[in-house]
mmCIF file of C-alpha atoms in Angstrom:
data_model
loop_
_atom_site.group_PDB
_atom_site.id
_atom_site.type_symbol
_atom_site.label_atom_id
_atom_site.label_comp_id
_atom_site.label_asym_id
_atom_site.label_seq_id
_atom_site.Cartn_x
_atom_site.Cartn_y
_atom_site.Cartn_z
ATOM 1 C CA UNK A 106 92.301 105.538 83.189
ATOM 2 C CA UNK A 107 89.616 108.545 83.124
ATOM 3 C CA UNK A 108 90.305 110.849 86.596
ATOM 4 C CA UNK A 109 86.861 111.103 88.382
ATOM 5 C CA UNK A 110 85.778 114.717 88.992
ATOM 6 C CA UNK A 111 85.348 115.183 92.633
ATOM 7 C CA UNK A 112 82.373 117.673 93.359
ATOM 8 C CA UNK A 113 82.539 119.498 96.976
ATOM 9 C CA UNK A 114 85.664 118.152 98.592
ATOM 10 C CA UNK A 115 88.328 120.573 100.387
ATOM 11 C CA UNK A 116 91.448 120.001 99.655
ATOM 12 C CA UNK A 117 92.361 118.298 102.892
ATOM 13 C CA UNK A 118 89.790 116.126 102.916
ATOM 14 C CA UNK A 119 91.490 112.863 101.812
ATOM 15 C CA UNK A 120 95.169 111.840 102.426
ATOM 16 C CA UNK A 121 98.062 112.895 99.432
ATOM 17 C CA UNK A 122 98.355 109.368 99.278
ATOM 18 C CA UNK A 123 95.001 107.945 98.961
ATOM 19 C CA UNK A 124 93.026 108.806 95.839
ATOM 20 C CA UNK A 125 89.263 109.173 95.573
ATOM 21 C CA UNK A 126 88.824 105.954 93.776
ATOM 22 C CA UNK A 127 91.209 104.045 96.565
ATOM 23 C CA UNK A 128 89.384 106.133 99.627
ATOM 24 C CA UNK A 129 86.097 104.849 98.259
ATOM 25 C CA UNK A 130 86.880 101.551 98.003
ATOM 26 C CA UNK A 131 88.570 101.366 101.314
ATOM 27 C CA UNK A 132 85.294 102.454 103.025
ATOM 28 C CA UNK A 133 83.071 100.394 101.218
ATOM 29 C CA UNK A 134 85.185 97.528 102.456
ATOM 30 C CA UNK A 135 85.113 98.506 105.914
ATOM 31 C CA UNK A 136 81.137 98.551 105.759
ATOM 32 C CA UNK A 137 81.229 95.108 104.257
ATOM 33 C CA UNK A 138 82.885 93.984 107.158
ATOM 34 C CA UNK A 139 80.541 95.681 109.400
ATOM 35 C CA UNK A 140 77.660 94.885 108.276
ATOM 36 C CA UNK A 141 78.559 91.493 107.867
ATOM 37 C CA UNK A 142 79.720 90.994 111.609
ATOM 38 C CA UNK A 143 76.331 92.864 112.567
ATOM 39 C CA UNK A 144 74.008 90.767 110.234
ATOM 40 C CA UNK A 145 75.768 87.307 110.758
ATOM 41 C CA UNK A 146 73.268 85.012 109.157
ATOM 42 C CA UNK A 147 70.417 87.215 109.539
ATOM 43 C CA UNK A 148 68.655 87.860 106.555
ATOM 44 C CA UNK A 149 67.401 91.385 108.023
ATOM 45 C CA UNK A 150 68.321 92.860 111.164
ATOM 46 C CA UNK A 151 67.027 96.287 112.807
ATOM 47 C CA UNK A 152 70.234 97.970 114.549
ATOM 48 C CA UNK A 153 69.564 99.976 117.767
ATOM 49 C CA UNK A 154 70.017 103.101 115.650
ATOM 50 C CA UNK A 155 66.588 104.487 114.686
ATOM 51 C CA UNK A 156 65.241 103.973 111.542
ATOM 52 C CA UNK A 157 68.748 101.551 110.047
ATOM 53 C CA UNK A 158 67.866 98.358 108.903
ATOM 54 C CA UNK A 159 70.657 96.008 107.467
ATOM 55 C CA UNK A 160 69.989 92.953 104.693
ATOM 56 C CA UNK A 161 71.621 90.395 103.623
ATOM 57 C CA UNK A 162 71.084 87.785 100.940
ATOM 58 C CA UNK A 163 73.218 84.619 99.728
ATOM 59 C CA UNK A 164 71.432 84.197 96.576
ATOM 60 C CA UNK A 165 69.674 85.699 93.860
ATOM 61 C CA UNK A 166 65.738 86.302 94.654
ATOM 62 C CA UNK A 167 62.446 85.985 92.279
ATOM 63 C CA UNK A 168 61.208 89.367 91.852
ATOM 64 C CA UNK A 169 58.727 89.976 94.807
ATOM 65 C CA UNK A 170 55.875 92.834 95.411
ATOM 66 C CA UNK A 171 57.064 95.049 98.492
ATOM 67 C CA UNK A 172 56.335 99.036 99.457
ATOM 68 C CA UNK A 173 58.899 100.999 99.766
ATOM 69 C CA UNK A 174 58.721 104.062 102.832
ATOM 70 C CA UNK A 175 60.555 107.483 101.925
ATOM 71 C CA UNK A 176 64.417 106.147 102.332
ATOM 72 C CA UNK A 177 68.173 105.618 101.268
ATOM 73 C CA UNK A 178 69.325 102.028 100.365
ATOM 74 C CA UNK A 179 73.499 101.967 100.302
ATOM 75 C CA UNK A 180 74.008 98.416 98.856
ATOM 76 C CA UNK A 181 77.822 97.396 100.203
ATOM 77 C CA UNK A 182 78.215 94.478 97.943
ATOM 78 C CA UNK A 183 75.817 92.831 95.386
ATOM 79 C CA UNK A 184 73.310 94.156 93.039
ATOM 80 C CA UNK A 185 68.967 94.921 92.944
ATOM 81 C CA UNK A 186 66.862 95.805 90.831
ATOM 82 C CA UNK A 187 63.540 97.485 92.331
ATOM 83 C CA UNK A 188 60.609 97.933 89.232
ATOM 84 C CA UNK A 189 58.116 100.925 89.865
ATOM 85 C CA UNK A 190 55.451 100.732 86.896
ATOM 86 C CA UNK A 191 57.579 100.393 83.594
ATOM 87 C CA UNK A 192 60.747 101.731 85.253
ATOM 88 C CA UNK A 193 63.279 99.496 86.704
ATOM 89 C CA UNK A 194 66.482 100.766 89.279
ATOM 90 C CA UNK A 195 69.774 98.793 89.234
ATOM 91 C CA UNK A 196 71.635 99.796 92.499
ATOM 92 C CA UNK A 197 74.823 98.451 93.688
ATOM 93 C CA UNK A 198 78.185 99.327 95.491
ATOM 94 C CA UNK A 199 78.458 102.515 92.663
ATOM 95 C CA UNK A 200 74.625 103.917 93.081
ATOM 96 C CA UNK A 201 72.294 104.028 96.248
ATOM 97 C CA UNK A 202 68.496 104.129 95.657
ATOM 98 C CA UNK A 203 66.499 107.429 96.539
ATOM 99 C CA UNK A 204 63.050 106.799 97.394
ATOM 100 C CA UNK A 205 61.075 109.785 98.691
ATOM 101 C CA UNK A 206 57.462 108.554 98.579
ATOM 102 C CA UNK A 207 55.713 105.286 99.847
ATOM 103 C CA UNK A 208 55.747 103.617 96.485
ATOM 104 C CA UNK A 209 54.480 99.836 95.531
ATOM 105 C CA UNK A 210 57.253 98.150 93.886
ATOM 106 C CA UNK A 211 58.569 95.077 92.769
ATOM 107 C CA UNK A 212 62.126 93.895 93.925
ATOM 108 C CA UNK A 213 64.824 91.460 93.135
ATOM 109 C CA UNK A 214 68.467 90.638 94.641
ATOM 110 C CA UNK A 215 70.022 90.045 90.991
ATOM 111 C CA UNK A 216 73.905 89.333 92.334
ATOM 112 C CA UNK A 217 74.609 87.698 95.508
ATOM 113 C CA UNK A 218 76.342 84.126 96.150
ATOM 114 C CA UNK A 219 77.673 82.799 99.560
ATOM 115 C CA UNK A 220 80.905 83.517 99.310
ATOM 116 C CA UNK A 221 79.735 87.311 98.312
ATOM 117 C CA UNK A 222 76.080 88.392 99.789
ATOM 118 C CA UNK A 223 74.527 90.787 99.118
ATOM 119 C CA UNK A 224 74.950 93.521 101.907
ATOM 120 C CA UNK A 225 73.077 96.418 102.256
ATOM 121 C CA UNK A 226 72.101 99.279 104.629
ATOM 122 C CA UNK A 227 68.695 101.172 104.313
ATOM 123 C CA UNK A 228 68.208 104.586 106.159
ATOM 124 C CA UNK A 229 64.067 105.431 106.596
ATOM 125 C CA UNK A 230 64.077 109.229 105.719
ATOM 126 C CA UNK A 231 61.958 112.247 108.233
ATOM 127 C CA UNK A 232 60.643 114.396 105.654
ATOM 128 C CA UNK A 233 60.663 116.555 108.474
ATOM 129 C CA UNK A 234 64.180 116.521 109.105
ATOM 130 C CA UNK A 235 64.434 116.770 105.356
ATOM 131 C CA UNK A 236 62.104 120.369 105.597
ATOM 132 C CA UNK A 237 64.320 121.531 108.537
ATOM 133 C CA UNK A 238 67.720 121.558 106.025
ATOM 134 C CA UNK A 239 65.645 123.338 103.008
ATOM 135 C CA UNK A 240 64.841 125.780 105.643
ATOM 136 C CA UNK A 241 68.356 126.674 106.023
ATOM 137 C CA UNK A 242 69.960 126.687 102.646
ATOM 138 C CA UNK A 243 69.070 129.760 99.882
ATOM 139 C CA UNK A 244 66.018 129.982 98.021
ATOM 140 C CA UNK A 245 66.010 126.874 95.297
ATOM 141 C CA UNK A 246 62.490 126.908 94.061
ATOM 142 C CA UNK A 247 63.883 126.711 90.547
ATOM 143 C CA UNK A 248 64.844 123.147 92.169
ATOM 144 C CA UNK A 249 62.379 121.647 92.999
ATOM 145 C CA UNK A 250 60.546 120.288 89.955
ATOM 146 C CA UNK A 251 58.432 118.038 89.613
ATOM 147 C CA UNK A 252 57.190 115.501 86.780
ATOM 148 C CA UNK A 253 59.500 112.723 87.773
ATOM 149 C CA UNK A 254 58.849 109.830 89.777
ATOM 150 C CA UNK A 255 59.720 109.830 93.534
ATOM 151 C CA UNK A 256 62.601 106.932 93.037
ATOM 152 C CA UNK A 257 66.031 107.386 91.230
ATOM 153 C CA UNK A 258 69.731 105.973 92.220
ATOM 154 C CA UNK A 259 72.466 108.417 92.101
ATOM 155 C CA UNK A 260 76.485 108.017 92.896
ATOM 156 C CA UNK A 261 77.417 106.729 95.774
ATOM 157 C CA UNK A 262 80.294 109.379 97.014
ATOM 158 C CA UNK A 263 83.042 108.689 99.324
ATOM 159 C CA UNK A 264 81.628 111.518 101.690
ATOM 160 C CA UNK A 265 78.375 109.255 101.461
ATOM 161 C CA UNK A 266 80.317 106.136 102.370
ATOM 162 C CA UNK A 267 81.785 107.987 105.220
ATOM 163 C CA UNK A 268 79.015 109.111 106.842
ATOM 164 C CA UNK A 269 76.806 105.450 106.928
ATOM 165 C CA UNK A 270 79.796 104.048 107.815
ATOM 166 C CA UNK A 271 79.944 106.719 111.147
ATOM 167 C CA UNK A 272 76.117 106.031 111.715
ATOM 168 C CA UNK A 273 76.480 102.267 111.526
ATOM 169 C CA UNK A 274 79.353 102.741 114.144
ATOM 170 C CA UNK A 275 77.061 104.056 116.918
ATOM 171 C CA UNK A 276 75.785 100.382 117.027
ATOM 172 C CA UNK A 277 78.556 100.268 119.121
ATOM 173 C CA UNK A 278 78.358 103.491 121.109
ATOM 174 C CA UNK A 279 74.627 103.592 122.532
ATOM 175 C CA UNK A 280 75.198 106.367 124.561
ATOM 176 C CA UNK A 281 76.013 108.310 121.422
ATOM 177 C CA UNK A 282 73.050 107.592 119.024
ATOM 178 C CA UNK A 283 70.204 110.058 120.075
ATOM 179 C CA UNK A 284 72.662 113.096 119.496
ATOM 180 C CA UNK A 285 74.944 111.438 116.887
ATOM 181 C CA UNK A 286 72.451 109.566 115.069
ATOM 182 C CA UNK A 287 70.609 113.094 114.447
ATOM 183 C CA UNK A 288 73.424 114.850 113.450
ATOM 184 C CA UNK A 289 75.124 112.127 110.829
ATOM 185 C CA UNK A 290 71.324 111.768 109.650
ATOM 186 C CA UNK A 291 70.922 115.125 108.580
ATOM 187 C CA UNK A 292 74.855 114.943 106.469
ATOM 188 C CA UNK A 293 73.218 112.237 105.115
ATOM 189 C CA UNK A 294 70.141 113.999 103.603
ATOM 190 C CA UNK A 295 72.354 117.541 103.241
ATOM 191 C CA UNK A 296 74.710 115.370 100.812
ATOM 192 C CA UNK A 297 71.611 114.115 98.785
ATOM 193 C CA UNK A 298 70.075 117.637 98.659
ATOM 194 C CA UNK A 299 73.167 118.872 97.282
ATOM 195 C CA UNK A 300 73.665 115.872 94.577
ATOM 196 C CA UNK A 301 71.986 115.141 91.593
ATOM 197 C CA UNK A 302 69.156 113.339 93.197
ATOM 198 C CA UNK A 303 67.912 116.013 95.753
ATOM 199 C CA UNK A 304 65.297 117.575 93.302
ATOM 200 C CA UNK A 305 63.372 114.329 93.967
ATOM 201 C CA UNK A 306 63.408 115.034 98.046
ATOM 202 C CA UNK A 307 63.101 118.997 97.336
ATOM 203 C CA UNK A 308 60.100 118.799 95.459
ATOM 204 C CA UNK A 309 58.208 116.224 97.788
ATOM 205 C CA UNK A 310 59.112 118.207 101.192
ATOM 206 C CA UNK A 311 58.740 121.671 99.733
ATOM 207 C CA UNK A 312 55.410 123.124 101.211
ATOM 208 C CA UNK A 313 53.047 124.231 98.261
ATOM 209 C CA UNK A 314 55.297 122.694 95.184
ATOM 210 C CA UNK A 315 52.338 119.910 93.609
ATOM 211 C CA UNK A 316 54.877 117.036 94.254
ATOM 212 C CA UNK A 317 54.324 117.609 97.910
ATOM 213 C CA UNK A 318 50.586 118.424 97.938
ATOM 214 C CA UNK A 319 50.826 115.022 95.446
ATOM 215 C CA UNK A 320 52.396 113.298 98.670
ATOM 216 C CA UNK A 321 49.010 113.898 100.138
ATOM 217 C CA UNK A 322 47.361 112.531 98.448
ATOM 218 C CA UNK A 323 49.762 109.448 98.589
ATOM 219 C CA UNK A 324 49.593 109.074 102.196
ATOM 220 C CA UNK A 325 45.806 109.133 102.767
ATOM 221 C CA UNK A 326 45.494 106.105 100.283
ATOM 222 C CA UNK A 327 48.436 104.335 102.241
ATOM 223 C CA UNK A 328 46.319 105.194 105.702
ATOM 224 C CA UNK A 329 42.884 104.858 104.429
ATOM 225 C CA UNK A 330 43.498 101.698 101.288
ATOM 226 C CA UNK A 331 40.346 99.702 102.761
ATOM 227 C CA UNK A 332 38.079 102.771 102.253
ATOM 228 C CA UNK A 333 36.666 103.361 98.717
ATOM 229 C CA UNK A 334 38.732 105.588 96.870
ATOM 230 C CA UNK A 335 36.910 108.879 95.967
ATOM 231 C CA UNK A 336 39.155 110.383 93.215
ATOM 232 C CA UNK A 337 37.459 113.721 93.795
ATOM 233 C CA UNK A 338 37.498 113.626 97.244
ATOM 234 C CA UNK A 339 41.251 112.769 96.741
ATOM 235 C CA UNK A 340 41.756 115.955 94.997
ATOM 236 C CA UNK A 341 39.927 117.960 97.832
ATOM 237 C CA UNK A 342 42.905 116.318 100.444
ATOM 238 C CA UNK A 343 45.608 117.447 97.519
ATOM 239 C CA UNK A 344 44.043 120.606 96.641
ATOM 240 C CA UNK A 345 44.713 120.363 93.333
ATOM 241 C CA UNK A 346 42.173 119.662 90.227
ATOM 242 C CA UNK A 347 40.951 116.280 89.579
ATOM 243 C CA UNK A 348 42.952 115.913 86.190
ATOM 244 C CA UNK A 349 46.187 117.654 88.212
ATOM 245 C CA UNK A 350 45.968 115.500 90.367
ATOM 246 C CA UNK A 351 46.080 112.037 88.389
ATOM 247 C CA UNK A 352 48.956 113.794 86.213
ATOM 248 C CA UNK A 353 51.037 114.449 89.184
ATOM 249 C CA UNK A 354 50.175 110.969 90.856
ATOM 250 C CA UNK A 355 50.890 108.968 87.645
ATOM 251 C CA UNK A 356 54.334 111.313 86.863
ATOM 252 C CA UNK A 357 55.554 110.357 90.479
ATOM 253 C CA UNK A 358 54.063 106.561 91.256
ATOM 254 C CA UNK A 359 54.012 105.766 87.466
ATOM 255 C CA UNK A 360 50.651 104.753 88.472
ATOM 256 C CA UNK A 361 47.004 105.989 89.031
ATOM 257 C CA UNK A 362 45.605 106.733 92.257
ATOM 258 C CA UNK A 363 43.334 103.189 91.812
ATOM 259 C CA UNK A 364 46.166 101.500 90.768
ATOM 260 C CA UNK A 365 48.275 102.712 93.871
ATOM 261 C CA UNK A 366 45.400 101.626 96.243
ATOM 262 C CA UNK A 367 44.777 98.084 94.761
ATOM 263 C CA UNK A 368 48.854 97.391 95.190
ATOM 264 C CA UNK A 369 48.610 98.171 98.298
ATOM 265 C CA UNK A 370 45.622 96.184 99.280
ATOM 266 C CA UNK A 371 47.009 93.052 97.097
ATOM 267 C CA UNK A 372 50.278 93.132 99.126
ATOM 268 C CA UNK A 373 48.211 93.721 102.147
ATOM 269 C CA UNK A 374 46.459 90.607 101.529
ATOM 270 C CA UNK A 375 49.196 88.452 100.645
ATOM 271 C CA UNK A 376 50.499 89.414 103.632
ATOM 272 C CA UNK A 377 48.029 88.292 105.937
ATOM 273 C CA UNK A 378 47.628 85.268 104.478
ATOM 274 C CA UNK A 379 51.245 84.314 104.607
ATOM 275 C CA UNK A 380 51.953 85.593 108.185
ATOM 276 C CA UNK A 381 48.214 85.405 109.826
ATOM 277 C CA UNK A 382 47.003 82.661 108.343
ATOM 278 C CA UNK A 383 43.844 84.066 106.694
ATOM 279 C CA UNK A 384 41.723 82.645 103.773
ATOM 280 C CA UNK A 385 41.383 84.658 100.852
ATOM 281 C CA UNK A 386 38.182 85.596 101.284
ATOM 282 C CA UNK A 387 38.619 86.812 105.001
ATOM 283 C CA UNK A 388 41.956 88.214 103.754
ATOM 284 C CA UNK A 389 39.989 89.861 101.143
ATOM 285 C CA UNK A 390 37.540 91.873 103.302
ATOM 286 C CA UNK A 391 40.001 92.538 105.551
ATOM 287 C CA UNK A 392 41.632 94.825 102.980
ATOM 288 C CA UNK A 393 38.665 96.648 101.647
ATOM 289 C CA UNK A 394 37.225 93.949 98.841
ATOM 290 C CA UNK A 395 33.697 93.324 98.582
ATOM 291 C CA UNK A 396 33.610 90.548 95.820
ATOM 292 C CA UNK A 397 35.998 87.730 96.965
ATOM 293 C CA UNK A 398 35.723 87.053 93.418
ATOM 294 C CA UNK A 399 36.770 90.372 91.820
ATOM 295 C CA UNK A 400 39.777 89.844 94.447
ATOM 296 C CA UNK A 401 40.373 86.670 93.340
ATOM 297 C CA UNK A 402 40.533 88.185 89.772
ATOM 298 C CA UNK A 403 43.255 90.828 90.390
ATOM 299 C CA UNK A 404 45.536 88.856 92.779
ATOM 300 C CA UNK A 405 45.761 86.394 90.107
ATOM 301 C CA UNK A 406 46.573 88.878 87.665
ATOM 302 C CA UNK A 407 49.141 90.428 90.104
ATOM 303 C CA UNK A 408 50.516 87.714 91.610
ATOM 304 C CA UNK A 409 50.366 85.217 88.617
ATOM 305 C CA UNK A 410 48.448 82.543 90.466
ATOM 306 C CA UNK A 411 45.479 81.945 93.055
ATOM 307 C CA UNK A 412 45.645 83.660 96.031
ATOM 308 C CA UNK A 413 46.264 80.013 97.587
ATOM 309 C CA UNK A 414 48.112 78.700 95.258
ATOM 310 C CA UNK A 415 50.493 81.940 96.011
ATOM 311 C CA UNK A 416 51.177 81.460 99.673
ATOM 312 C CA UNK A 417 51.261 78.019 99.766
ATOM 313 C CA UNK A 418 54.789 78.388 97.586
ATOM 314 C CA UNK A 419 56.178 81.308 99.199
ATOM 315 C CA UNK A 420 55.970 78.762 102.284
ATOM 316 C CA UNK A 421 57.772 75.966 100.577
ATOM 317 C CA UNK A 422 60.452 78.660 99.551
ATOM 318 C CA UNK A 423 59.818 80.011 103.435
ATOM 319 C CA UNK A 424 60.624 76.272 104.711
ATOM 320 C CA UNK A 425 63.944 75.487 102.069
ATOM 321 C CA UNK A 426 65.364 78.662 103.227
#
């Protein structure tokens, strides 16, 4: 059997008698367990610890449109599979997800059964929090790259383990989560600056670096999507070129910034539909179309079927569930 290397471990950090492989499993197991008691037969739940959201799932899901906020997803037990453009992410007990931009994705639970859900926890990241910690480590600018997309899975450490399973434990301890929570928080995001995925955070919090002025220009589509898009005016928010600009957009949302806009206004829709009860053409204009029909168009294309047609299944699935 190959010995893992262990990267950033003191010596007495784990028991003589318990090796890295063993440790690891041990806490995974004892997060199964929590989470499970915590979730019951929930199929979310938001814990009283800022920004910790727990999921579970008994089966296998069809591959659903969702965005994802700048987080961590630790998946306990079970298997997804999020798409972004052309590029899919498999994460599971071995490999949490890294997302560091809102990003329009779709998103499957591809192992789970009842006698093994899926588990998982998901931590929403503060960029700010994030900039606080690069402002305390030595100069990396060599680092922070960019020309990747904002998503990637990386190995799920013991020492990562460890600390969700600490946070998820001031469920427990109210009186302990404003100063704990901050604290085990910031381990978290110190461990993933320090692995092999912390180029993608580094590059999207570090002030000037085009990822982050990129980020811009991703969050005034996600707060303005019913406005018409301006790709110049875009640009102006980034300050960056027109042409930089849809190179740096595309290399980190593997899409353009029109593409980005209508996802978001397509899940937007579907959204209000399903959980307001709007028509598709209200639904439409709601979300920044002017031609009901041009909407009807590109939801079908999206979606695979009529706006109507759409919702009225995800009820029936809403209703066997």
């Amino acid at each position: 059997m190959e010995t893992p290397t262990v990267h950033q471990t003191s010596p007495t950090a784990l028991p003589f008698s318990l090796s890295v492989p063993d440790r690891r499993e041990d806490l995974r197991t004892q997060l199964v367990s929590s989470v499970g008691a915590l979730i019951g037969t929930e199929a979310s739940l938001q814990t009283s610890i800022p920004g910790v959201t727990l999921y579970r799932y008994c089966a296998p899901t069809l591959p659903e449109s969702a965005t994802y906020e700048p987080s961590v997803a630790l998946v306990v037990q079970g298997r997804k599979r999020v798409t972004l453009g052309r590029t899919s992410f498999d994460y599971d007990p071995s490999r949490f997800l890294l997302t560091s931009l809102d990003l329009p994705v779709t998103s499957q639970v591809v192992e789970a059964s009842r006698e093994v859900p899926y588990l998982c926890m998901r931590l929403k990241l503060d960029i700010a929090m994030v900039r606080e910690l690069l402002g305390r480590e030595p100069d990396k600018a060599g680092l922070a790259r960019s020309g990747k997309p904002a998503m990637t899975t990386a190995e799920t450490t013991a020492e990562f383990l460890d600390a969700f399973g600490r946070l998820l434990d001031l469920h427990h301890a109210p009186q302990d989560i404003d100063y704990m929570g901050g604290l085990i928080k910031r381990e978290i995001i110190y461990r993933i600056l320090q692995g092999a995925a912390g180029q993608r955070l580094r590059s999207i919090a570090t002030i000037g670096e085009n990822s982050q002025r990129t980020a811009k220009a991703v969050e005034w589509i996600r707060d303005n999507y019913t406005k018409p898009l301006r790709v110049d005016m875009l640009a102006k928010v980034a300050c960056m070129g027109v042409s930089t600009l849809h190179h740096h957009f595309r290399a980190l949302t593997s899409m353009s910034p029109l593409q980005y806009q209508k996802q978001l206004r397509l899940q937007e829709a579907r959204r209000r539909m399903l959980v307001d009860g709007l028509d598709a053409a209200h639904a439409a204009f709601e979300v920044g179309y002017e031609s009901a029909s041009q909407f009807n168009r590109e939801y079908s294309r999206f979606f695979g079927q009529s706006p109507m047609r759409d919702v009225r299944s995800l009820r029936v699935v809403g209703d066997d569930e």
